[in-house]
Structure formats: C-alpha cells, structure tokens
mmCIF file of C-alpha atoms in Angstrom:
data_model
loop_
_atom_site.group_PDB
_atom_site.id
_atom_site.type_symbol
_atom_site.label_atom_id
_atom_site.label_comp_id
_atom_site.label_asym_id
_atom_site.label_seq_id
_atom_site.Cartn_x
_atom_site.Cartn_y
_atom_site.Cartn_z
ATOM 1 C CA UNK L 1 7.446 25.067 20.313
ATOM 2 C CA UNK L 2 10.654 23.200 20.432
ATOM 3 C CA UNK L 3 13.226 24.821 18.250
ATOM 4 C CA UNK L 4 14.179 21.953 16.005
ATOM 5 C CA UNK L 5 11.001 21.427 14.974
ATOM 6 C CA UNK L 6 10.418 25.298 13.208
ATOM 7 C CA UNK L 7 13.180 24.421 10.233
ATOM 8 C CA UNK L 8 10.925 21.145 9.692
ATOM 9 C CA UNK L 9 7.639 22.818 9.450
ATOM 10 C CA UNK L 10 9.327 25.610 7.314
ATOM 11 C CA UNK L 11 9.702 23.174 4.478
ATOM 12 C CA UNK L 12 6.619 21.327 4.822
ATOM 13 C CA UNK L 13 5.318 25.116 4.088
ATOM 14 C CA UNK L 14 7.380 25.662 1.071
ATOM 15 C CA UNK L 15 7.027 21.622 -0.064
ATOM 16 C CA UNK L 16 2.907 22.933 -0.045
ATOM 17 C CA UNK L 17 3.461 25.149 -2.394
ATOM 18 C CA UNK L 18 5.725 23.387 -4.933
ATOM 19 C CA UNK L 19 2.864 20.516 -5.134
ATOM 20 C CA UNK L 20 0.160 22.869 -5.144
ATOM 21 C CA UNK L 21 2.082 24.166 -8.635
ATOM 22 C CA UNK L 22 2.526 20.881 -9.781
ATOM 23 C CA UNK L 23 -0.785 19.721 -9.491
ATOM 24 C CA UNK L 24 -2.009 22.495 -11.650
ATOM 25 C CA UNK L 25 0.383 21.833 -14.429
ATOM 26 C CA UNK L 26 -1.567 19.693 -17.179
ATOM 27 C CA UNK L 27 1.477 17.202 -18.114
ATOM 28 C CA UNK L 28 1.021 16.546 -14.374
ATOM 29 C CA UNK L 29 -3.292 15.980 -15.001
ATOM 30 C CA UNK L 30 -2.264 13.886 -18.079
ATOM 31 C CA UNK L 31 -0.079 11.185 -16.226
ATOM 32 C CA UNK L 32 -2.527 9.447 -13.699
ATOM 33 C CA UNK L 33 0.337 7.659 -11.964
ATOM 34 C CA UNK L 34 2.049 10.545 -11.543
ATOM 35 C CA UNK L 35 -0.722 12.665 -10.270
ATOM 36 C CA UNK L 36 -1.722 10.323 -8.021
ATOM 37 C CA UNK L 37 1.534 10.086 -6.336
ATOM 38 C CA UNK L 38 2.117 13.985 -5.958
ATOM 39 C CA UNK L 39 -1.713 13.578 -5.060
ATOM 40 C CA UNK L 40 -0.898 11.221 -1.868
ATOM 41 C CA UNK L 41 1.909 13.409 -0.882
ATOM 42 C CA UNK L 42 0.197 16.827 -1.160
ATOM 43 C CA UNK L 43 -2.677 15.139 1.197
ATOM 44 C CA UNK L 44 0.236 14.726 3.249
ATOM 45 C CA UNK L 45 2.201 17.877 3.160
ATOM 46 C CA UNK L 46 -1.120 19.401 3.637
ATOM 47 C CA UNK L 47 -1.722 17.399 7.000
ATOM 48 C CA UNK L 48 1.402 19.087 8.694
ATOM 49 C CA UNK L 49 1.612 22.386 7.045
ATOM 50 C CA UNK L 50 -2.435 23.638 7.676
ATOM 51 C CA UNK L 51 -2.012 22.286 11.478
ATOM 52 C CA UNK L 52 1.257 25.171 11.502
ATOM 53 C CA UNK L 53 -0.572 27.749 9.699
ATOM 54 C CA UNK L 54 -3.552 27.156 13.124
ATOM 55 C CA UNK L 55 -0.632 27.291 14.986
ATOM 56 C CA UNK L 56 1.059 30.530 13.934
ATOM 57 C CA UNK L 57 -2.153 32.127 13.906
ATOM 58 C CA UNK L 58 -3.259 31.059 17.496
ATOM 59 C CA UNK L 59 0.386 32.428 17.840
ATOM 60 C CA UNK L 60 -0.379 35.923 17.035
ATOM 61 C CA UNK L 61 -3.750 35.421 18.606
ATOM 62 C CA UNK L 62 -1.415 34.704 21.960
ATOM 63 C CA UNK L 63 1.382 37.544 21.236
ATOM 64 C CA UNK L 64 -1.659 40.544 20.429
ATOM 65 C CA UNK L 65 -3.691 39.353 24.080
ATOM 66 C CA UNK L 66 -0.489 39.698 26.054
ATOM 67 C CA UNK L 67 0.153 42.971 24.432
ATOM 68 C CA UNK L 68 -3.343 43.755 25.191
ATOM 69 C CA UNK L 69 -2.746 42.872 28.879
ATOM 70 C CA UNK L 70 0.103 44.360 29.462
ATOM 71 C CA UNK L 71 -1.238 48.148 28.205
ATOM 72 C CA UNK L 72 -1.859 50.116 31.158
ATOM 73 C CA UNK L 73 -5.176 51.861 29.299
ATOM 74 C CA UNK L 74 -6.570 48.618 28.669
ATOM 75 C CA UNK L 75 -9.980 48.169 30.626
ATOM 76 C CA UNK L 76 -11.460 45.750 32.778
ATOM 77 C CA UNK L 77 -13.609 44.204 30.121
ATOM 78 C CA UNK L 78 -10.392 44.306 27.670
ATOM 79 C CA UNK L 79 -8.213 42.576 30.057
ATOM 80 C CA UNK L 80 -10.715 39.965 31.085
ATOM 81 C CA UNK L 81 -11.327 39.107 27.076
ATOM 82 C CA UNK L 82 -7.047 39.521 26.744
ATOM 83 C CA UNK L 83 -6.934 36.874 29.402
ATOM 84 C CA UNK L 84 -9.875 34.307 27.738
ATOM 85 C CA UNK L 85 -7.268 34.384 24.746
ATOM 86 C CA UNK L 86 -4.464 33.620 26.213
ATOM 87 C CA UNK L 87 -5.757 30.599 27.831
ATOM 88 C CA UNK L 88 -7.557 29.698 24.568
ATOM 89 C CA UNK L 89 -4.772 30.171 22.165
ATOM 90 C CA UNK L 90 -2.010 28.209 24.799
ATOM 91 C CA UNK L 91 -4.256 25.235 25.135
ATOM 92 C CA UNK L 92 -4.656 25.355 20.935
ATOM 93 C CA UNK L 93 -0.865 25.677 20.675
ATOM 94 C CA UNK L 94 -0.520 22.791 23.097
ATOM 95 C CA UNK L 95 -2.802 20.961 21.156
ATOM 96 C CA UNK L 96 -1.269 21.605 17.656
ATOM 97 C CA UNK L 97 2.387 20.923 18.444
ATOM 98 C CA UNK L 98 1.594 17.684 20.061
ATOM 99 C CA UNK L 99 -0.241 16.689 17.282
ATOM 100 C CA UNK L 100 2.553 18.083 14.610
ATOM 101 C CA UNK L 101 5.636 16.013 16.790
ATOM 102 C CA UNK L 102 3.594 13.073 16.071
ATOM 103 C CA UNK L 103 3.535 13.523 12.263
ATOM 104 C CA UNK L 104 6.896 14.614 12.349
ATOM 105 C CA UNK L 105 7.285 11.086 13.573
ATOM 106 C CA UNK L 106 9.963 8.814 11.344
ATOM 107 C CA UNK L 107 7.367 6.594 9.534
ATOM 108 C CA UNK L 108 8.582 3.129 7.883
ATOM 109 C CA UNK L 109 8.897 3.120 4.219
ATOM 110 C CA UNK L 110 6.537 -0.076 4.129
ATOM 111 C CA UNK L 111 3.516 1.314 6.167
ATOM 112 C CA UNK L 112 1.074 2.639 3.245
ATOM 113 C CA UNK L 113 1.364 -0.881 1.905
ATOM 114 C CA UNK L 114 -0.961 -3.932 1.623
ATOM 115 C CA UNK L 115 0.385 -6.795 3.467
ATOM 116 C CA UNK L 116 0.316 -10.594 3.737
ATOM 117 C CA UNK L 117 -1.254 -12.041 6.953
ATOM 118 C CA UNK L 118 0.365 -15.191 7.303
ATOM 119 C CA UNK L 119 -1.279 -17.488 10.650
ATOM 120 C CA UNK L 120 0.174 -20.569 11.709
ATOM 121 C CA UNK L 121 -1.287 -23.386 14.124
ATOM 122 C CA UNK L 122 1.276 -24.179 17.339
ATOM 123 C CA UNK L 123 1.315 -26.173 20.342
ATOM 124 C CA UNK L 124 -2.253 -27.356 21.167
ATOM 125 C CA UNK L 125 -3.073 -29.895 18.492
ATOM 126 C CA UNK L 126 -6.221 -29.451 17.249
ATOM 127 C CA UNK L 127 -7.341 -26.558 19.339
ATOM 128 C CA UNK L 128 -4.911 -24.392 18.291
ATOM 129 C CA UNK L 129 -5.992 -25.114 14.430
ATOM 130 C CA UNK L 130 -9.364 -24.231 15.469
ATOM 131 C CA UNK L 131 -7.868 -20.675 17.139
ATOM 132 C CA UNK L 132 -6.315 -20.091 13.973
ATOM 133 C CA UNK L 133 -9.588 -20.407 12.056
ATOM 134 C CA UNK L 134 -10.621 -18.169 14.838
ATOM 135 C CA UNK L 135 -7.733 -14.995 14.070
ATOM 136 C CA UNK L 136 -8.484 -15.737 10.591
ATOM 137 C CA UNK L 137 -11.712 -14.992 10.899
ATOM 138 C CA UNK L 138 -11.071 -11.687 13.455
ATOM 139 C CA UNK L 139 -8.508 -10.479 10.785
ATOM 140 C CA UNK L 140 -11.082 -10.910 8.047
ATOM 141 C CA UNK L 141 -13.591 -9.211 9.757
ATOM 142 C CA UNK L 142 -11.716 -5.845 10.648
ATOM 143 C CA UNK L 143 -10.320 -5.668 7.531
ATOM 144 C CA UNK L 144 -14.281 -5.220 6.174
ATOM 145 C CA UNK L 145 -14.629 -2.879 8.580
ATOM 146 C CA UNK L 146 -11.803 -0.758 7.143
ATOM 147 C CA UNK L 147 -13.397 -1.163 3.854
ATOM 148 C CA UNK L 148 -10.273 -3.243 2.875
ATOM 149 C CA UNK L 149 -10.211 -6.228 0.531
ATOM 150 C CA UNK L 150 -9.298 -9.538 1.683
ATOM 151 C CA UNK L 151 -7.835 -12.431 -0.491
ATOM 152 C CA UNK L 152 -6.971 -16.219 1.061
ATOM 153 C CA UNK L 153 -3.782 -17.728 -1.268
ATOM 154 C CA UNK L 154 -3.030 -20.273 0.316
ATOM 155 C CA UNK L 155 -4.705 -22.488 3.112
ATOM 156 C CA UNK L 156 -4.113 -25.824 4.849
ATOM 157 C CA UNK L 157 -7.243 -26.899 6.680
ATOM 158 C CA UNK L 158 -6.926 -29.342 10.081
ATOM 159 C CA UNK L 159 -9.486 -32.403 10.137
ATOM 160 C CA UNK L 160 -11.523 -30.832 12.735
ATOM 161 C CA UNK L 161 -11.660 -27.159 11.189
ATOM 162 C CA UNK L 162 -9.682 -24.411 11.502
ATOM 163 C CA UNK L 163 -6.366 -24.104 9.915
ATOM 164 C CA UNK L 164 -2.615 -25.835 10.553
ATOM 165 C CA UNK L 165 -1.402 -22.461 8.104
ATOM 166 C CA UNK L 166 -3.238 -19.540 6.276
ATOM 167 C CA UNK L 167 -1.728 -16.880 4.092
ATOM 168 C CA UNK L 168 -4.249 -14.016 3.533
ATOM 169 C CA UNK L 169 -3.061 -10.745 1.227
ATOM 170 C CA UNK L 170 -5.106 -7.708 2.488
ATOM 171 C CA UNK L 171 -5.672 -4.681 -0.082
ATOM 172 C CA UNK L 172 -6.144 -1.475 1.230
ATOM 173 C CA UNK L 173 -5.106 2.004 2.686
ATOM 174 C CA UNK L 174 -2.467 1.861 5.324
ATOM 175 C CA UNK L 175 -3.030 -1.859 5.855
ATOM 176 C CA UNK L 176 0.142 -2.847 6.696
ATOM 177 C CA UNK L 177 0.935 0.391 8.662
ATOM 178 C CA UNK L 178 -2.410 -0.814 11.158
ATOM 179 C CA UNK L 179 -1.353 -4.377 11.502
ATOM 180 C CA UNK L 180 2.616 -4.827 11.315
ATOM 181 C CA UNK L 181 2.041 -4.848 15.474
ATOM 182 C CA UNK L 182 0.111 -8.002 15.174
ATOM 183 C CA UNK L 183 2.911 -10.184 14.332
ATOM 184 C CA UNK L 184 3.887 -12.752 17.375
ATOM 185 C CA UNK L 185 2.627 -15.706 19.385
ATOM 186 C CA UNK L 186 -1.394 -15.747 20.024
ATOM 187 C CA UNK L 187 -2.527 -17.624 23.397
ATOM 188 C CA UNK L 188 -5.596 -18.997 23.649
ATOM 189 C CA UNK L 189 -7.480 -20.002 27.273
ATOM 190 C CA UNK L 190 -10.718 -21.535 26.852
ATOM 191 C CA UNK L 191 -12.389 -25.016 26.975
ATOM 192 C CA UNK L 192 -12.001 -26.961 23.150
ATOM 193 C CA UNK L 193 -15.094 -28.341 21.832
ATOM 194 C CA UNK L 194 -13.561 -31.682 22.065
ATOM 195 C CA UNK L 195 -12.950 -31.280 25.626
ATOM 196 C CA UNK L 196 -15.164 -33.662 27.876
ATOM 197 C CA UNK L 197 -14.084 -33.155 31.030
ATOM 198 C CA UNK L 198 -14.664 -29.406 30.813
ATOM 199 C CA UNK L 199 -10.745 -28.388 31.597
ATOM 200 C CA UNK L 200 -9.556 -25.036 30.513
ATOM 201 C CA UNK L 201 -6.848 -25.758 27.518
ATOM 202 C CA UNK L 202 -3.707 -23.403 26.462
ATOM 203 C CA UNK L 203 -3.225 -23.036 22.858
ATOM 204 C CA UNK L 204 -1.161 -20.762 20.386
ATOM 205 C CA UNK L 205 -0.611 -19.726 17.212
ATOM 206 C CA UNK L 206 1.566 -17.610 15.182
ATOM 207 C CA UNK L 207 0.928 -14.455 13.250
ATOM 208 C CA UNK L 208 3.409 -13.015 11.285
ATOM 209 C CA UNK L 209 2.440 -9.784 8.802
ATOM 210 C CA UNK L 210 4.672 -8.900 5.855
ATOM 211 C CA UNK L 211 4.458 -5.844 3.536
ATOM 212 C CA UNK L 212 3.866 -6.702 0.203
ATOM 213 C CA UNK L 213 6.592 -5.774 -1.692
ATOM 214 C CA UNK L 214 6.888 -4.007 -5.238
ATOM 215 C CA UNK L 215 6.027 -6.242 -8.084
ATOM 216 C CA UNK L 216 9.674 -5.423 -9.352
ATOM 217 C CA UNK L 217 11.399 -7.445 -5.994
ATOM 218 C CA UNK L 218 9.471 -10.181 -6.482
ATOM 219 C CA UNK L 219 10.755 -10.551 -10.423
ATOM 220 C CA UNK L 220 14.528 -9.830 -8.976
ATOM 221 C CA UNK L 221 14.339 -13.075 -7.291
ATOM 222 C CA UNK L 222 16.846 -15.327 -8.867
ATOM 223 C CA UNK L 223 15.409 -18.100 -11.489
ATOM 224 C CA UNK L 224 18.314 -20.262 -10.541
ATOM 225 C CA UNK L 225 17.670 -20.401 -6.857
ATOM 226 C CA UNK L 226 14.100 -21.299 -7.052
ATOM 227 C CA UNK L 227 12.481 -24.697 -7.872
ATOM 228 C CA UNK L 228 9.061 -24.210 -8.942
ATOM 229 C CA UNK L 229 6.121 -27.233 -8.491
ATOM 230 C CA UNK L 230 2.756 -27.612 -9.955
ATOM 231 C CA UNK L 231 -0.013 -29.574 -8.301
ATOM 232 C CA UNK L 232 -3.387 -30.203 -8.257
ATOM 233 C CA UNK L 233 -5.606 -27.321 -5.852
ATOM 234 C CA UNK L 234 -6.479 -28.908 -2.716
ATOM 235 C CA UNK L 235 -10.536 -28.119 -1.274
ATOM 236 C CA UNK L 236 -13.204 -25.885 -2.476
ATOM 237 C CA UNK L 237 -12.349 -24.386 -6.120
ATOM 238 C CA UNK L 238 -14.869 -25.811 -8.519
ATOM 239 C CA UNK L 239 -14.425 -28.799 -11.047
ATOM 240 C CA UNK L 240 -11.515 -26.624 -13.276
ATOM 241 C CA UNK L 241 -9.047 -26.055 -10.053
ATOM 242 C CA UNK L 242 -9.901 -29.821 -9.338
ATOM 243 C CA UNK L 243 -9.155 -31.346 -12.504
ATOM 244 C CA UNK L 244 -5.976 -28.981 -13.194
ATOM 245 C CA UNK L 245 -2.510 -28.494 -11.639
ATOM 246 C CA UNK L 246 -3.345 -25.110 -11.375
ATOM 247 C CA UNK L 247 -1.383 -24.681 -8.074
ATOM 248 C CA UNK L 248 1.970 -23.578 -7.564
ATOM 249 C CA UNK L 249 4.756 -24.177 -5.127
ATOM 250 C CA UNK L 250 8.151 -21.918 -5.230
ATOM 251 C CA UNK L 251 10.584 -23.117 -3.172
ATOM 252 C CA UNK L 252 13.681 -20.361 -2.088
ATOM 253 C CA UNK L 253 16.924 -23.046 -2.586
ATOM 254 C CA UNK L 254 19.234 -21.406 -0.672
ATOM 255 C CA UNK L 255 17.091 -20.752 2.386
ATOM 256 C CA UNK L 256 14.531 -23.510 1.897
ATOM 257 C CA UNK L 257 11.462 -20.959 2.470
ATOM 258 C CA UNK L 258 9.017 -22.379 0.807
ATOM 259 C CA UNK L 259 5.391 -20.279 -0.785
ATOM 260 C CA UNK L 260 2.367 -21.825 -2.734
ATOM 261 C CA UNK L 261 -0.837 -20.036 -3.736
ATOM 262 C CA UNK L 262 -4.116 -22.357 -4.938
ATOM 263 C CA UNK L 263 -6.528 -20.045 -4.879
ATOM 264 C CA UNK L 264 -6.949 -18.838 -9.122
ATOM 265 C CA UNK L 265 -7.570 -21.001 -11.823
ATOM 266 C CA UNK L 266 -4.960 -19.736 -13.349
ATOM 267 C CA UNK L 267 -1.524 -21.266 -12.902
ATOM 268 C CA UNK L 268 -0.050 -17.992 -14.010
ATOM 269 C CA UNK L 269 -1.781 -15.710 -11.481
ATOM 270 C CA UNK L 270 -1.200 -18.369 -8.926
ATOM 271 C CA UNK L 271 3.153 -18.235 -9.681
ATOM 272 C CA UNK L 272 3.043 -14.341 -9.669
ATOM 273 C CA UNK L 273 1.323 -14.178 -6.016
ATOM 274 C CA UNK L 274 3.655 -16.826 -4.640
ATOM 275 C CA UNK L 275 6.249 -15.235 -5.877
ATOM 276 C CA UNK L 276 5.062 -12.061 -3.634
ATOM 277 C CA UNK L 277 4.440 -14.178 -0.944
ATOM 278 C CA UNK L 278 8.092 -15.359 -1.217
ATOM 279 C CA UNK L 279 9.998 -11.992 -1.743
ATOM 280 C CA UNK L 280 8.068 -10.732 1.090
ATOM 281 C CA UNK L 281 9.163 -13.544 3.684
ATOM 282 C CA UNK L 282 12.847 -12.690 2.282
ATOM 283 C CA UNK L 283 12.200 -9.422 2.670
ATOM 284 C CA UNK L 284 10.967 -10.067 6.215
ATOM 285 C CA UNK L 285 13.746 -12.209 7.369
ATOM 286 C CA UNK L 286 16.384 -9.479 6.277
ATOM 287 C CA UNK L 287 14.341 -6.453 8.048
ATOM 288 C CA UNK L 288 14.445 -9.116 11.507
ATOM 289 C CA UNK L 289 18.229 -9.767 11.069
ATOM 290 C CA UNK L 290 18.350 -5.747 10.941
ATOM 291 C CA UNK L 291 16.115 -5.350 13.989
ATOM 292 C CA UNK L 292 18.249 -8.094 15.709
ATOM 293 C CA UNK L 293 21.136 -6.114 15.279
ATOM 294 C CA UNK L 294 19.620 -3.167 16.581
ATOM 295 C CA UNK L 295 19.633 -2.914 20.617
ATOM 296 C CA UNK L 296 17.697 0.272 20.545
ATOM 297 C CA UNK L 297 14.679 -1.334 18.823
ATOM 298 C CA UNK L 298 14.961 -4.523 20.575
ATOM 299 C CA UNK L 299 14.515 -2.787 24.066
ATOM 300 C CA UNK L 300 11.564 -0.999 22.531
ATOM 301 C CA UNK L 301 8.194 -1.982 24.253
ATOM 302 C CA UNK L 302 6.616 -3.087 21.442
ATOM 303 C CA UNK L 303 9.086 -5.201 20.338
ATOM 304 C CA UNK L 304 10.200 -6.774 17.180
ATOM 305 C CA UNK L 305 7.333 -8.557 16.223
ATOM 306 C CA UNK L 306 8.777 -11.839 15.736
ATOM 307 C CA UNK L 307 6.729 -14.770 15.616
ATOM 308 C CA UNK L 308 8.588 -16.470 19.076
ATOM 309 C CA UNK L 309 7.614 -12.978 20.970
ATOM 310 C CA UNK L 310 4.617 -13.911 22.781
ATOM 311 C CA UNK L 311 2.607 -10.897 22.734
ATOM 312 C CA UNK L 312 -1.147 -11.527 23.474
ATOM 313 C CA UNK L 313 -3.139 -14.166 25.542
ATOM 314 C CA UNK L 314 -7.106 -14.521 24.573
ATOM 315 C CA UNK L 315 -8.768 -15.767 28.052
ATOM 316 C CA UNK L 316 -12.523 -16.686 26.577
ATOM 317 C CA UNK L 317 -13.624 -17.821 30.504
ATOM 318 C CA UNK L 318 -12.916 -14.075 31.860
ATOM 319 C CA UNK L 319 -13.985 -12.986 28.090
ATOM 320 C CA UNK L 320 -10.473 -10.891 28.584
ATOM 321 C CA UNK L 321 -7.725 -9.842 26.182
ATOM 322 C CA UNK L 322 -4.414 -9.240 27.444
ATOM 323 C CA UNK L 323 -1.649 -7.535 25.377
ATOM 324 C CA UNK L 324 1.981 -8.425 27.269
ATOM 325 C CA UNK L 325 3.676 -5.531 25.420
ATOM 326 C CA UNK L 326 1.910 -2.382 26.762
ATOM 327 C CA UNK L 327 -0.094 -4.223 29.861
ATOM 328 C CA UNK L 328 -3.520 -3.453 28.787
ATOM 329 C CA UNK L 329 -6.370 -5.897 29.137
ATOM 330 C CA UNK L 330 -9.723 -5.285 28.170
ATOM 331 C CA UNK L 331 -12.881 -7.629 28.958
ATOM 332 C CA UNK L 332 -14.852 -7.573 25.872
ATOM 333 C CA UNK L 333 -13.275 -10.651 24.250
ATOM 334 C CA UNK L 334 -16.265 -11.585 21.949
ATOM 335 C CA UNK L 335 -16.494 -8.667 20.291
ATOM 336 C CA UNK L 336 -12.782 -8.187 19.520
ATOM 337 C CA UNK L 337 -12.480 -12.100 18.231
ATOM 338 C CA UNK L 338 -15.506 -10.877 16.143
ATOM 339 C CA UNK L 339 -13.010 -7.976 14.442
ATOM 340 C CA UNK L 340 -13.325 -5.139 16.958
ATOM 341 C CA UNK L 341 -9.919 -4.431 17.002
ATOM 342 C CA UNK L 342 -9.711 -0.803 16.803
ATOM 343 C CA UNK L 343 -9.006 -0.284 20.746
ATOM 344 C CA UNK L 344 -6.276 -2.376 20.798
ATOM 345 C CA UNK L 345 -4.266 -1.489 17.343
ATOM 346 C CA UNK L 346 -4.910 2.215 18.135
ATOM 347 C CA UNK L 347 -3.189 1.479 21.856
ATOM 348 C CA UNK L 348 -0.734 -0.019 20.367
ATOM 349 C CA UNK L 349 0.006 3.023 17.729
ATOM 350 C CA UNK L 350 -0.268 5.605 20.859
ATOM 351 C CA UNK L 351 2.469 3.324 22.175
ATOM 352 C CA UNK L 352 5.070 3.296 19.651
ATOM 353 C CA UNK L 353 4.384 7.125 19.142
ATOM 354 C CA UNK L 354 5.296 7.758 22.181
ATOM 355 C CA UNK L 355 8.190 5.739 22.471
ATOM 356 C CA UNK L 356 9.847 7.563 19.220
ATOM 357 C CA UNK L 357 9.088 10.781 20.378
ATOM 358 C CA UNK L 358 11.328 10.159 23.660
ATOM 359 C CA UNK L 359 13.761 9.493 21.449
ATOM 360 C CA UNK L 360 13.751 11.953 19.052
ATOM 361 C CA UNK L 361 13.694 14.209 22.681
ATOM 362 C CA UNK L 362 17.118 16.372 22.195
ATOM 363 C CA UNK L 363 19.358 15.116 25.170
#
C-alpha cells in the first residue's frame, strides 16, 4: 500500500470509534437530526475503516505464509498451503486498496443531494420538443428504479407533445451524485413522426442538473433583487389551479434568470420551490464560472457539464447510444430511452474515478 494513504486510514480507524461512542450516548438517541447525521457518517467511516481492518488482516495472513515459507523445517504440504496464501492474501490486498483509493477519492460537497433536472428543447423545432418529452420520460423512469421520488414544477408543453422546457426536482439518496454527469447537449437521430418523406432528422436538447441547495440559500436571496409574478397555472391541475393565480414567477434582477413553479395549489408552496429552483441556477452559474477558471478540470474527460458541451448522440435507426466524453457506444437504445441507464452513469463514475486518482498519483 502506498504510503500516504496509511495516515488516512489511521483516522478513519480512530474517527470509528469516536462515532461508535457517540451513537451510544442518549442526548445523541434523543436528537433525531443529530443522530441521523452522525448516523450517515458512521455508515461512512465504517465503509473505509472495515475494508482496512480485511486488509491488515490479509496482511498478517501474507507476513505469517512467507515466514512459513521461508523456514527451512517447513514441509512439502506446509509450503504448498504457505504458497496458496500468499497468492490469496496479495490478490485480497490488491483488491482492498484499490477499492479504499477510490473512497479516499475527494467527493463534492453537493453529491448526497437531491437535484433539479432541468431539460430544454433546441434546434429541431418540433422534434426536438418531442425528444425532450422523450429524456423526461427516461429520467423519470430511472429515478423509479432507484426508488427515488420524482416531482415536475414547472413545464411548458409544445403543440405537438413533448416539452419546449421541463424542470423536474428528484428526491432521493445520492441523486445528484448519479446524475450531475448528465448535464450537456442531447442529439437525437431518428425519423419524426411528422416526417413524410421518411428522412433521418438531427435534433437536440439541453439537460442541465443542479443540486438543490439548503433551504437557508434559497431565503438569503435578496428581496430587493427579485420581482415576484403571480399567474394563473397553465394545463392539467384541476378546477382550483385553474380558477386561481396560484403560480409563481421569480425573476433574479440583476442577472435576469428567471424560475416559476405551477405545479401546487398553493401559491405559497409554489414561491418556496421557485425560489430553490432559482438559488440553485445561481448557485450553478457560480460553480461553472469556478470550473471555467479551472484548466485542470476543464481538460478533464468528462468535462464541465455545461449545457453547450455536446456530450451524447441517441441514433434510434442503429438503436445506438454514443457518449462523446469516454467513447463508449452501446446498441440497446430502447431500453436505455426506457430508463436503463445504469451502464452508462456507472461508466461514466468509473471514468471520473479514475481520472482523480491519476491525479492524486504522488509525482
């Protein structure tokens, strides 16, 4: 094991066993938000510090066979088992220190959070609001399959179906940690419904996804700089939303970034989640000014993530998905627009792995 990494692991150990005290103290059982937060960690801590425990022990395992092989009254049957061990317990060690360098990894502050999943129709007219309905729907589906929750707050329908712009808010463990690689420019390849001639059409859209940020940023926002508008909900909603301007718009003055959310009755519930929606685009555009700044992140493979990167193309006549960041293609197109995205979020998380541990790779 690399050197640097011992002092680490050393005070994941020790970290254990201040939590494990903590957890047992009944001021701690008392105070559910507390104890759920010194909960999430220990889960953590415990992650990294059992995988060292396996690997001092395979360790020992490893230093008590090489003894055992190097004593000259050892017999054959000894020496044969000696050398079964050592192969075991190297491959084991292997095993465990790759897997402890990648949770060692630096992890963004944001990914354990729910996120907003904002898509937007681009060039392509009417196909590419139809696409849109189409990643909405892909989105929606893999987050069931995660067992997350899924909320639409705001949505602007085309005239043919689909969407020109849909904000979704998705609830649940690690959400925006899974998805932050999804932000960028979606192509689409296939042959519109409205198509007669039976041509092959490029469309795109945009996906960007935001962490949602603590309900304390969103109430830091200035009152002065925002000009709030009521109107009257738009679509499906039932005869209160109709008859009510129970929708909000919150406009950002000094950058113009506008948010709205129609989807409660309430015109209170609907101002608090715009105003999330909003501090989270603010809070976006300062973390891409950062990354712009940064040349080591912008030569990263992955990328940024901004919305003018274009990152995938969906080609529905080869039934292939390409992703331009790490080359990989796959041909099983209808079942990922149908929410099988695991393949292609987990390559992407191998990826970016990867690419931090070279750095973190003393020189």
């Amino acid at each position: 094991m690399q050197a640097h990494l011992r002092p680490q692991l050393e005070r994941y150990v020790q970290r254990l066993a201040e939590l494990d005290f903590l957890l047992s103290r009944q001021d701690i059982l008392a105070d559910m938000q507390q104890y759920r937060r010194i909960a999430s960690e220990h889960a953590e801590v415990t992650q990294i510090a059992s995988r060292y425990s396996r690997y001092q022990a395979h360790a020992a395992d490893l230093q008590t066979a090489q003894e055992l092989l190097q004593d000259a009254h050892s017999d054959a049957d000894t020496l044969a088992l000696a050398q079964e061990e050592i192969a075991h317990a190297t491959q084991q060690m292997q095993q465990l220190e790759a897997e402890l360098q990648r949770l060692l990894l630096p992890r963004d502050p944001d990914e354990a959070r729910n996120a907003f999943l904002e898509i937007r129709a681009g060039t392509g007219g009417d196909e590419s609001a139809l696409f849109a309905g189409d990643l909405l729907r892909m989105y929606t589906r893999y987050a069931d399959s995660q067992g997350w929750k899924c909320e639409l707050i705001s949505a602007s329908d085309s005239e043919l179906g689909g969407y020109k712009e849909a904000v979704l808010r998705i609830e649940g463990e690690r959400v925006y940690g899974r998805l932050r690689f999804e932000s960028g420019g979606h192509r689409v390849q296939r042959i519109p419904a409205t198509e007669t001639q039976g041509r092959i059409h490029t469309s795109a859209c945009t996906v960007a996804v935001l962490p949602e940020p603590d309900e304390a940023v969103a109430v830091q926002l200035n009152p002065a700089e925002l000009r709030i508008d009521t109107f009257r909900a738009s679509g499906a909603g039932g005869q209160h939303v109709n008859k009510t301007d129970s929708a909000v718009r919150i406009t950002h003055i000094p950058t113009g970034m506008v948010a709205e959310c129609q989807d409660d009755r309430s015109q209170h519930r609907n101002k608090a989640k715009a105003l999330q929606v909003l501090a989270a685009r603010l809070q976006e555009q300062e973390r891409s000014a950062q990354a712009a700044k940064d040349a080591a992140l912008r030569k990263g493979l992955i990328g940024s993530g901004d919305r003018s990167d274009r990152i995938r193309t969906y080609n529905f006549p080869q039934g292939r998905l390409t992703d331009h960041r790490i080359g990989l293609t796959l041909y099983k197109l209808p079942s990922i627009i149908e929410g099988d995205l695991q393949e292609v979020l987990d390559a992407l998380q191998a990826t970016r792995e990867a690419e931090l541990l070279a750095q973190l790779q003393p020189q």
